[in-house]
């Protein structure tokens, strides 16, 4: 795939993800207030749904072909056209910058993860299935993806009473049952992909806060008789969280979580309604992104070519001429076949890239009777009125001439 293709895909994905992030950030608080914490957390499915919709294949054909006419004329033609060397396009530099930024972001997250794990010290297996850290840690945490483990501080029993211990461990195990470590890992991957996007960094904190409140709601639904003990357990001092672990408590979300505890039971009956509403919203967003042209990168980047091919054969002093109109997009293979009388079929296949300054880099493969005879390359301006011309030789005594124009607008038929 060429850099221009990836640049086009990236712009499509950025538009879709920006729309989804803005929608979630606007709706999450009203949804949590009226429908509960779990539907608010479910809103975040809109982001990957929009991204997938943005990258779905374009249902349009990769190219269109119309034969404008064919004729046989007398005479011969010959000329030589030089091609310009290809330079490094702006898209290539952007792709390089994005790659370096993504790698740096992921390395930073991995380093943060490694430091957190190292700070725990050796882990000791407890009878209740948890793992006790050797060194001090601010609060219990769920670590690991394939085999999630609940890690508790060395002074766990001193900081929480027995009832609070049950609730704290239930909270971490609920994270494991819900697959939240995988959700956090996916979020970390997306942060690396969209490291340049300010909404992505704003969204990650909101995502983690909604995740914790959804987990709180699930635990309180299983232990409805202990809301006060749950709130008191939250007030035990704790620190922040790292990339993929699920941590019991964070200063940044404490007030919101305690406030929602008072509303969780009152809103429990609206959970199903909220999840149905979120599912409907996700379907509507996917349909909108896919059908409204946000995802139709092929249509946005489509270029329209006219090709006049002339095959002059010295043996019978005849020129076989065909005219075609074609529409295609960067990186797609397209072409046509032209009959050259008793000499067989001339197959012409093309692929193109767009360079800086609205230049078209067109690469061709010319075959006669199934045998490749030339692979020329032509670089010429987009929307130029005069055709670009390339003349070359097929077999001995057979000259090929192509006149090509490229337009950004559909051709009149």
PDB file of C-alpha atoms in Angstrom, residues 122-278:
ATOM      1  CA  UNK A 122       7.331 -10.490  44.655  1.00  0.00           C
ATOM      2  CA  UNK A 123       3.683 -11.612  44.866  1.00  0.00           C
ATOM      3  CA  UNK A 124       2.527 -14.201  47.394  1.00  0.00           C
ATOM      4  CA  UNK A 125      -0.558 -16.343  46.734  1.00  0.00           C
ATOM      5  CA  UNK A 126      -3.250 -16.047  49.440  1.00  0.00           C
ATOM      6  CA  UNK A 127      -5.839 -18.626  50.470  1.00  0.00           C
ATOM      7  CA  UNK A 128      -8.685 -16.466  49.116  1.00  0.00           C
ATOM      8  CA  UNK A 129      -7.213 -16.557  45.599  1.00  0.00           C
ATOM      9  CA  UNK A 130      -5.666 -13.082  45.772  1.00  0.00           C
ATOM     10  CA  UNK A 131      -1.999 -12.178  45.531  1.00  0.00           C
ATOM     11  CA  UNK A 132      -0.331 -10.076  48.217  1.00  0.00           C
ATOM     12  CA  UNK A 133       2.271  -7.519  47.201  1.00  0.00           C
ATOM     13  CA  UNK A 134       5.532  -7.438  49.130  1.00  0.00           C
ATOM     14  CA  UNK A 135       5.921  -3.671  48.858  1.00  0.00           C
ATOM     15  CA  UNK A 136       3.413  -0.974  49.748  1.00  0.00           C
ATOM     16  CA  UNK A 137       0.768  -0.104  47.167  1.00  0.00           C
ATOM     17  CA  UNK A 138      -2.009   2.503  47.413  1.00  0.00           C
ATOM     18  CA  UNK A 139      -4.937   0.152  46.823  1.00  0.00           C
ATOM     19  CA  UNK A 140      -5.878  -3.281  45.431  1.00  0.00           C
ATOM     20  CA  UNK A 141      -5.518  -3.750  41.695  1.00  0.00           C
ATOM     21  CA  UNK A 142      -6.387  -6.278  39.017  1.00  0.00           C
ATOM     22  CA  UNK A 143      -3.380  -6.982  36.798  1.00  0.00           C
ATOM     23  CA  UNK A 144      -2.845  -9.217  33.791  1.00  0.00           C
ATOM     24  CA  UNK A 145      -4.791  -9.945  30.617  1.00  0.00           C
ATOM     25  CA  UNK A 146      -4.781 -13.690  30.020  1.00  0.00           C
ATOM     26  CA  UNK A 147      -4.763 -14.625  33.721  1.00  0.00           C
ATOM     27  CA  UNK A 148      -6.026 -11.604  35.670  1.00  0.00           C
ATOM     28  CA  UNK A 149      -4.880 -11.529  39.298  1.00  0.00           C
ATOM     29  CA  UNK A 150      -6.222  -9.471  42.170  1.00  0.00           C
ATOM     30  CA  UNK A 151      -3.255  -7.955  44.031  1.00  0.00           C
ATOM     31  CA  UNK A 152      -3.786  -6.580  47.541  1.00  0.00           C
ATOM     32  CA  UNK A 153      -1.495  -4.340  49.649  1.00  0.00           C
ATOM     33  CA  UNK A 154       0.543  -5.872  52.500  1.00  0.00           C
ATOM     34  CA  UNK A 155      -1.649  -4.010  55.024  1.00  0.00           C
ATOM     35  CA  UNK A 156      -4.959  -4.859  53.340  1.00  0.00           C
ATOM     36  CA  UNK A 157      -6.639  -6.166  56.515  1.00  0.00           C
ATOM     37  CA  UNK A 158      -5.514  -3.125  58.524  1.00  0.00           C
ATOM     38  CA  UNK A 159      -6.967  -0.548  56.130  1.00  0.00           C
ATOM     39  CA  UNK A 160     -10.349  -2.143  55.424  1.00  0.00           C
ATOM     40  CA  UNK A 161     -12.681  -3.989  57.813  1.00  0.00           C
ATOM     41  CA  UNK A 162     -14.087  -7.415  56.942  1.00  0.00           C
ATOM     42  CA  UNK A 163     -17.220  -6.140  55.197  1.00  0.00           C
ATOM     43  CA  UNK A 164     -15.229  -3.597  53.223  1.00  0.00           C
ATOM     44  CA  UNK A 165     -12.724  -6.277  52.241  1.00  0.00           C
ATOM     45  CA  UNK A 166     -15.557  -8.326  50.742  1.00  0.00           C
ATOM     46  CA  UNK A 167     -16.748  -5.320  48.738  1.00  0.00           C
ATOM     47  CA  UNK A 168     -13.274  -4.297  47.577  1.00  0.00           C
ATOM     48  CA  UNK A 169     -12.464  -7.806  46.355  1.00  0.00           C
ATOM     49  CA  UNK A 170     -15.896  -8.088  44.732  1.00  0.00           C
ATOM     50  CA  UNK A 171     -15.137  -4.889  42.848  1.00  0.00           C
ATOM     51  CA  UNK A 172     -11.839  -6.193  41.453  1.00  0.00           C
ATOM     52  CA  UNK A 173     -13.322  -9.588  40.563  1.00  0.00           C
ATOM     53  CA  UNK A 174     -16.177  -7.848  38.786  1.00  0.00           C
ATOM     54  CA  UNK A 175     -13.592  -6.069  36.643  1.00  0.00           C
ATOM     55  CA  UNK A 176     -12.171  -9.488  35.743  1.00  0.00           C
ATOM     56  CA  UNK A 177     -15.580 -11.004  34.919  1.00  0.00           C
ATOM     57  CA  UNK A 178     -16.478  -8.064  32.703  1.00  0.00           C
ATOM     58  CA  UNK A 179     -13.220  -8.255  30.751  1.00  0.00           C
ATOM     59  CA  UNK A 180     -12.219  -4.729  31.745  1.00  0.00           C
ATOM     60  CA  UNK A 181      -8.457  -5.402  31.463  1.00  0.00           C
ATOM     61  CA  UNK A 182      -9.010  -6.173  27.783  1.00  0.00           C
ATOM     62  CA  UNK A 183     -11.045  -2.993  27.385  1.00  0.00           C
ATOM     63  CA  UNK A 184      -8.200  -1.033  28.984  1.00  0.00           C
ATOM     64  CA  UNK A 185      -5.645  -2.675  26.706  1.00  0.00           C
ATOM     65  CA  UNK A 186      -7.755  -1.816  23.658  1.00  0.00           C
ATOM     66  CA  UNK A 187      -8.020   1.769  24.891  1.00  0.00           C
ATOM     67  CA  UNK A 188      -4.228   1.901  25.278  1.00  0.00           C
ATOM     68  CA  UNK A 189      -3.800   0.672  21.697  1.00  0.00           C
ATOM     69  CA  UNK A 190      -6.204   3.331  20.420  1.00  0.00           C
ATOM     70  CA  UNK A 191      -4.408   6.027  22.410  1.00  0.00           C
ATOM     71  CA  UNK A 192      -1.220   5.014  20.608  1.00  0.00           C
ATOM     72  CA  UNK A 193      -2.951   5.109  17.226  1.00  0.00           C
ATOM     73  CA  UNK A 194      -4.519   8.517  17.917  1.00  0.00           C
ATOM     74  CA  UNK A 195      -1.698   9.956  20.036  1.00  0.00           C
ATOM     75  CA  UNK A 196      -1.952  13.290  18.196  1.00  0.00           C
ATOM     76  CA  UNK A 197      -5.685  13.718  18.904  1.00  0.00           C
ATOM     77  CA  UNK A 198      -6.475  15.917  21.946  1.00  0.00           C
ATOM     78  CA  UNK A 199      -9.918  14.346  22.389  1.00  0.00           C
ATOM     79  CA  UNK A 200      -8.313  10.915  22.776  1.00  0.00           C
ATOM     80  CA  UNK A 201      -6.320  12.007  25.836  1.00  0.00           C
ATOM     81  CA  UNK A 202      -9.363  13.738  27.301  1.00  0.00           C
ATOM     82  CA  UNK A 203     -11.495  10.672  26.651  1.00  0.00           C
ATOM     83  CA  UNK A 204      -9.208   8.109  28.295  1.00  0.00           C
ATOM     84  CA  UNK A 205      -9.694   9.599  31.764  1.00  0.00           C
ATOM     85  CA  UNK A 206     -13.469   9.776  31.261  1.00  0.00           C
ATOM     86  CA  UNK A 207     -13.472   6.194  29.988  1.00  0.00           C
ATOM     87  CA  UNK A 208     -11.713   4.912  33.108  1.00  0.00           C
ATOM     88  CA  UNK A 209     -14.047   6.912  35.376  1.00  0.00           C
ATOM     89  CA  UNK A 210     -17.125   5.479  33.652  1.00  0.00           C
ATOM     90  CA  UNK A 211     -15.633   2.003  33.906  1.00  0.00           C
ATOM     91  CA  UNK A 212     -15.192   2.327  37.672  1.00  0.00           C
ATOM     92  CA  UNK A 213     -18.709   3.659  38.206  1.00  0.00           C
ATOM     93  CA  UNK A 214     -20.197   0.873  36.089  1.00  0.00           C
ATOM     94  CA  UNK A 215     -18.293  -1.631  38.215  1.00  0.00           C
ATOM     95  CA  UNK A 216     -19.574   0.077  41.392  1.00  0.00           C
ATOM     96  CA  UNK A 217     -23.137  -0.281  40.130  1.00  0.00           C
ATOM     97  CA  UNK A 218     -22.629  -3.982  39.428  1.00  0.00           C
ATOM     98  CA  UNK A 219     -21.198  -4.649  42.901  1.00  0.00           C
ATOM     99  CA  UNK A 220     -23.978  -2.722  44.645  1.00  0.00           C
ATOM    100  CA  UNK A 221     -26.557  -4.660  42.638  1.00  0.00           C
ATOM    101  CA  UNK A 222     -25.065  -7.832  44.159  1.00  0.00           C
ATOM    102  CA  UNK A 223     -24.722  -6.310  47.659  1.00  0.00           C
ATOM    103  CA  UNK A 224     -27.605  -3.820  47.941  1.00  0.00           C
ATOM    104  CA  UNK A 225     -27.579  -3.959  51.753  1.00  0.00           C
ATOM    105  CA  UNK A 226     -24.103  -2.390  52.095  1.00  0.00           C
ATOM    106  CA  UNK A 227     -24.064   0.982  50.285  1.00  0.00           C
ATOM    107  CA  UNK A 228     -22.682   2.833  53.323  1.00  0.00           C
ATOM    108  CA  UNK A 229     -19.840   0.345  53.809  1.00  0.00           C
ATOM    109  CA  UNK A 230     -19.041   0.626  50.116  1.00  0.00           C
ATOM    110  CA  UNK A 231     -18.810   4.417  50.326  1.00  0.00           C
ATOM    111  CA  UNK A 232     -16.599   4.212  53.414  1.00  0.00           C
ATOM    112  CA  UNK A 233     -14.314   1.750  51.626  1.00  0.00           C
ATOM    113  CA  UNK A 234     -13.934   4.210  48.765  1.00  0.00           C
ATOM    114  CA  UNK A 235     -12.771   6.911  51.165  1.00  0.00           C
ATOM    115  CA  UNK A 236      -9.658   4.960  52.141  1.00  0.00           C
ATOM    116  CA  UNK A 237      -6.727   6.912  50.579  1.00  0.00           C
ATOM    117  CA  UNK A 238      -5.624   5.602  47.193  1.00  0.00           C
ATOM    118  CA  UNK A 239      -3.613   6.653  44.170  1.00  0.00           C
ATOM    119  CA  UNK A 240      -4.057   6.798  40.422  1.00  0.00           C
ATOM    120  CA  UNK A 241      -3.976   3.996  37.883  1.00  0.00           C
ATOM    121  CA  UNK A 242      -1.699   2.788  35.118  1.00  0.00           C
ATOM    122  CA  UNK A 243      -2.407   1.747  31.566  1.00  0.00           C
ATOM    123  CA  UNK A 244      -4.186  -1.614  31.836  1.00  0.00           C
ATOM    124  CA  UNK A 245      -4.709  -2.409  35.519  1.00  0.00           C
ATOM    125  CA  UNK A 246      -8.077  -1.897  37.188  1.00  0.00           C
ATOM    126  CA  UNK A 247      -7.512  -0.053  40.453  1.00  0.00           C
ATOM    127  CA  UNK A 248      -9.945   0.100  43.352  1.00  0.00           C
ATOM    128  CA  UNK A 249      -9.896   3.846  43.834  1.00  0.00           C
ATOM    129  CA  UNK A 250      -8.686   7.130  42.347  1.00  0.00           C
ATOM    130  CA  UNK A 251      -8.792  10.666  43.727  1.00  0.00           C
ATOM    131  CA  UNK A 252      -9.920  12.023  40.360  1.00  0.00           C
ATOM    132  CA  UNK A 253     -13.224  10.106  40.338  1.00  0.00           C
ATOM    133  CA  UNK A 254     -13.917   9.787  44.067  1.00  0.00           C
ATOM    134  CA  UNK A 255     -16.600  12.470  44.357  1.00  0.00           C
ATOM    135  CA  UNK A 256     -18.460  11.281  41.271  1.00  0.00           C
ATOM    136  CA  UNK A 257     -18.397   7.660  42.407  1.00  0.00           C
ATOM    137  CA  UNK A 258     -19.715   8.400  45.894  1.00  0.00           C
ATOM    138  CA  UNK A 259     -22.390  10.660  44.446  1.00  0.00           C
ATOM    139  CA  UNK A 260     -23.518   7.899  42.084  1.00  0.00           C
ATOM    140  CA  UNK A 261     -23.745   5.358  44.919  1.00  0.00           C
ATOM    141  CA  UNK A 262     -26.798   7.210  46.208  1.00  0.00           C
ATOM    142  CA  UNK A 263     -28.511   6.938  42.815  1.00  0.00           C
ATOM    143  CA  UNK A 264     -27.492   3.439  41.772  1.00  0.00           C
ATOM    144  CA  UNK A 265     -30.402   1.587  43.340  1.00  0.00           C
ATOM    145  CA  UNK A 266     -32.930   4.183  42.170  1.00  0.00           C
ATOM    146  CA  UNK A 267     -31.684   3.849  38.578  1.00  0.00           C
ATOM    147  CA  UNK A 268     -31.273   0.063  38.539  1.00  0.00           C
ATOM    148  CA  UNK A 269     -34.618  -0.424  36.814  1.00  0.00           C
ATOM    149  CA  UNK A 270     -33.530   1.752  33.888  1.00  0.00           C
ATOM    150  CA  UNK A 271     -30.427  -0.274  33.044  1.00  0.00           C
ATOM    151  CA  UNK A 272     -32.079  -2.400  30.341  1.00  0.00           C
ATOM    152  CA  UNK A 273     -33.704   0.628  28.753  1.00  0.00           C
ATOM    153  CA  UNK A 274     -30.379   2.426  28.778  1.00  0.00           C
ATOM    154  CA  UNK A 275     -28.489  -0.448  27.162  1.00  0.00           C
ATOM    155  CA  UNK A 276     -31.133  -0.736  24.433  1.00  0.00           C
ATOM    156  CA  UNK A 277     -30.845   3.002  23.797  1.00  0.00           C
ATOM    157  CA  UNK A 278     -27.052   2.760  23.554  1.00  0.00           C
TER     158      UNK A 278
END
